[in-house]
């Protein structure tokens, strides 16, 4: 915990069912803050169950047995047991169209102002070994996956910054 510097903007796609109960987007709109809590393969059932609760009068955390921790820089709490928490200020919320009111979604884009990462996920070189945590990813429909460290590989990638001050190669 505590390895915090300015981190690039991150995005989370959150189901927009505010009118019948979804709280995440409504709270982000109202407060300008949110916390990304990384869900892992071990937490998939709780993550799935929390997404099924649409009654605003119910406490999703109590219903799923999840507990909270206070955040350091924003008001929304962190989820206890999540190995990574990103405390964020809302940068922009983009409402995406859907076929029905229940099928609409919102992309919540935030500036990360605080990061908490479990020590076990930091290598001796100080690198965040994200694959070791087996984070969940939504593939679409009812399909999910987690990253397995055995399938992670690295590739050298050129960035626009690599080209700064270099002559254009478009004419070649």
CSV table of C-alpha atoms in Angstrom, one decimal:
chain,number,residue,atom,x,y,z
A,1,UNK,CA,0.0,0.0,0.0
A,2,UNK,CA,1.1,3.6,-0.5
A,3,UNK,CA,2.8,3.3,-3.9
A,4,UNK,CA,1.0,6.4,-5.2
A,5,UNK,CA,2.0,8.7,-7.9
A,6,UNK,CA,-0.1,10.3,-10.7
A,7,UNK,CA,-1.7,7.3,-12.5
A,8,UNK,CA,-3.2,7.6,-16.0
A,9,UNK,CA,-6.9,7.9,-16.4
A,10,UNK,CA,-8.7,4.5,-16.0
A,11,UNK,CA,-12.2,3.5,-17.2
A,12,UNK,CA,-14.8,1.2,-15.8
A,13,UNK,CA,-17.9,0.1,-17.7
A,14,UNK,CA,-20.7,0.1,-15.2
A,15,UNK,CA,-24.3,-1.1,-15.8
A,16,UNK,CA,-26.5,2.0,-15.8
A,17,UNK,CA,-29.7,0.9,-14.1
A,18,UNK,CA,-30.0,4.0,-11.9
A,19,UNK,CA,-33.7,4.4,-12.4
A,20,UNK,CA,-34.5,1.0,-10.7
A,21,UNK,CA,-31.7,0.7,-8.3
A,22,UNK,CA,-28.1,0.7,-9.6
A,23,UNK,CA,-26.0,2.8,-7.2
A,24,UNK,CA,-22.6,3.0,-8.7
A,25,UNK,CA,-23.2,5.4,-11.5
A,26,UNK,CA,-25.7,7.4,-9.5
A,27,UNK,CA,-23.3,7.8,-6.7
A,28,UNK,CA,-20.4,8.7,-9.0
A,29,UNK,CA,-22.7,11.4,-10.7
A,30,UNK,CA,-23.8,12.8,-7.3
A,31,UNK,CA,-20.4,12.8,-5.5
A,32,UNK,CA,-17.9,13.0,-8.3
A,33,UNK,CA,-16.0,10.1,-6.8
A,34,UNK,CA,-15.8,6.3,-7.0
A,35,UNK,CA,-13.5,3.4,-6.0
A,36,UNK,CA,-12.4,0.7,-8.4
A,37,UNK,CA,-12.0,-2.5,-6.4
A,38,UNK,CA,-10.3,-5.3,-8.3
A,39,UNK,CA,-12.3,-8.5,-8.3
A,40,UNK,CA,-10.3,-11.7,-8.6
A,41,UNK,CA,-11.3,-15.3,-9.5
A,42,UNK,CA,-11.7,-16.1,-5.8
A,43,UNK,CA,-14.3,-13.3,-5.5
A,44,UNK,CA,-16.3,-14.0,-8.6
A,45,UNK,CA,-19.4,-15.3,-6.8
A,46,UNK,CA,-19.6,-12.2,-4.6
A,47,UNK,CA,-19.0,-9.9,-7.6
A,48,UNK,CA,-21.7,-11.6,-9.6
A,49,UNK,CA,-24.2,-11.5,-6.7
A,50,UNK,CA,-23.6,-7.8,-6.1
A,51,UNK,CA,-24.5,-7.0,-9.7
A,52,UNK,CA,-27.8,-8.8,-9.4
A,53,UNK,CA,-29.1,-6.6,-6.6
A,54,UNK,CA,-31.3,-3.8,-8.2
A,55,UNK,CA,-33.4,-2.8,-5.2
A,56,UNK,CA,-32.0,0.5,-3.9
A,57,UNK,CA,-33.3,-0.2,-0.4
A,58,UNK,CA,-31.0,-3.2,-0.1
A,59,UNK,CA,-27.3,-3.0,1.0
A,60,UNK,CA,-25.4,-4.9,-1.7
A,61,UNK,CA,-22.5,-5.4,0.7
A,62,UNK,CA,-24.6,-6.8,3.5
A,63,UNK,CA,-26.4,-9.1,1.0
A,64,UNK,CA,-23.2,-10.5,-0.4
A,65,UNK,CA,-21.3,-10.7,2.9
A,66,UNK,CA,-18.6,-8.2,1.7
A,67,UNK,CA,-17.1,-5.7,4.2
A,68,UNK,CA,-15.7,-2.3,3.6
A,69,UNK,CA,-12.6,-0.3,4.5
A,70,UNK,CA,-12.5,3.5,4.7
A,71,UNK,CA,-10.9,5.2,1.7
A,72,UNK,CA,-8.0,7.6,2.2
A,73,UNK,CA,-8.8,10.3,-0.4
A,74,UNK,CA,-12.5,9.9,-1.5
A,75,UNK,CA,-15.7,9.3,0.4
A,76,UNK,CA,-16.8,5.9,-1.1
A,77,UNK,CA,-15.4,3.0,0.8
A,78,UNK,CA,-13.1,0.3,-0.5
A,79,UNK,CA,-14.0,-3.4,-0.5
A,80,UNK,CA,-12.2,-5.4,2.1
A,81,UNK,CA,-10.4,-8.4,0.6
A,82,UNK,CA,-9.9,-6.7,-2.8
A,83,UNK,CA,-6.2,-6.8,-3.6
A,84,UNK,CA,-6.3,-3.5,-5.5
A,85,UNK,CA,-8.2,-0.3,-4.9
A,86,UNK,CA,-8.1,2.8,-7.1
A,87,UNK,CA,-9.6,5.9,-5.5
A,88,UNK,CA,-10.9,8.1,-8.3
A,89,UNK,CA,-12.4,11.5,-9.1
A,90,UNK,CA,-14.9,11.4,-11.9
A,91,UNK,CA,-13.5,12.8,-15.1
A,92,UNK,CA,-16.4,12.0,-17.4
A,93,UNK,CA,-19.5,9.8,-17.6
A,94,UNK,CA,-20.5,8.7,-21.0
A,95,UNK,CA,-24.0,7.4,-21.4
A,96,UNK,CA,-24.1,4.6,-24.0
A,97,UNK,CA,-27.3,3.7,-25.8
A,98,UNK,CA,-29.1,0.4,-25.4
A,99,UNK,CA,-32.2,-1.3,-26.8
A,100,UNK,CA,-34.1,-0.6,-23.6
A,101,UNK,CA,-33.8,1.4,-20.5
A,102,UNK,CA,-32.4,-1.7,-18.7
A,103,UNK,CA,-29.9,-2.4,-21.5
A,104,UNK,CA,-28.3,1.0,-21.4
A,105,UNK,CA,-24.8,1.4,-19.9
A,106,UNK,CA,-22.5,4.2,-18.8
A,107,UNK,CA,-18.7,4.4,-19.1
A,108,UNK,CA,-17.3,6.1,-15.9
A,109,UNK,CA,-13.9,7.5,-16.6
A,110,UNK,CA,-11.9,8.6,-13.6
A,111,UNK,CA,-8.6,10.2,-12.6
A,112,UNK,CA,-6.9,7.9,-10.2
A,113,UNK,CA,-5.8,9.9,-7.1
A,114,UNK,CA,-4.9,7.0,-4.8
A,115,UNK,CA,-3.8,3.4,-5.3
A,116,UNK,CA,-3.6,0.6,-2.8
A,117,UNK,CA,-2.0,-2.6,-3.9
A,118,UNK,CA,-1.3,-5.6,-1.7
A,119,UNK,CA,2.4,-6.1,-1.0
A,120,UNK,CA,2.4,-9.7,-2.4
A,121,UNK,CA,1.7,-8.2,-5.9
A,122,UNK,CA,4.8,-6.0,-5.9
A,123,UNK,CA,7.9,-7.7,-7.3
A,124,UNK,CA,11.4,-7.2,-5.8
A,125,UNK,CA,12.0,-4.7,-8.6
A,126,UNK,CA,9.0,-2.7,-7.5
A,127,UNK,CA,6.8,-3.8,-10.5
A,128,UNK,CA,3.1,-4.4,-10.0
A,129,UNK,CA,2.6,-8.1,-11.0
A,130,UNK,CA,-1.1,-7.8,-11.9
A,131,UNK,CA,-1.3,-11.3,-13.4
A,132,UNK,CA,-0.4,-12.9,-10.0
A,133,UNK,CA,-3.7,-11.6,-8.6
A,134,UNK,CA,-5.8,-13.3,-11.4
A,135,UNK,CA,-8.1,-10.3,-12.0
A,136,UNK,CA,-11.5,-11.0,-13.5
A,137,UNK,CA,-12.4,-9.6,-16.8
A,138,UNK,CA,-15.8,-9.4,-18.5
A,139,UNK,CA,-15.7,-10.9,-22.0
A,140,UNK,CA,-19.3,-10.3,-22.9
A,141,UNK,CA,-22.6,-12.0,-22.5
A,142,UNK,CA,-22.2,-14.3,-19.5
A,143,UNK,CA,-18.5,-14.9,-20.2
A,144,UNK,CA,-15.7,-14.0,-17.8
A,145,UNK,CA,-12.1,-14.9,-17.5
A,146,UNK,CA,-9.1,-14.3,-15.2
A,147,UNK,CA,-5.6,-13.7,-16.2
A,148,UNK,CA,-3.3,-16.6,-15.5
A,149,UNK,CA,0.4,-15.8,-15.0
A,150,UNK,CA,1.4,-18.6,-17.3
A,151,UNK,CA,-0.1,-16.9,-20.3
A,152,UNK,CA,1.2,-13.4,-19.8
A,153,UNK,CA,4.0,-12.2,-22.2
A,154,UNK,CA,5.7,-9.0,-23.0
A,155,UNK,CA,6.2,-7.2,-26.3
A,156,UNK,CA,8.3,-4.1,-27.1
A,157,UNK,CA,6.0,-1.3,-28.2
A,158,UNK,CA,6.7,2.0,-29.8
A,159,UNK,CA,4.9,5.0,-28.4
A,160,UNK,CA,4.3,8.4,-29.9
A,161,UNK,CA,6.9,9.6,-27.3
A,162,UNK,CA,9.5,7.5,-29.0
A,163,UNK,CA,9.0,9.6,-32.2
A,164,UNK,CA,9.4,13.0,-30.6
A,165,UNK,CA,12.2,14.9,-32.2
A,166,UNK,CA,12.6,12.3,-34.9
A,167,UNK,CA,12.0,13.1,-38.6
A,168,UNK,CA,8.8,11.7,-40.1
A,169,UNK,CA,9.2,8.4,-41.9
A,170,UNK,CA,6.0,8.8,-43.8
A,171,UNK,CA,7.8,9.9,-47.0
A,172,UNK,CA,9.9,6.8,-47.1
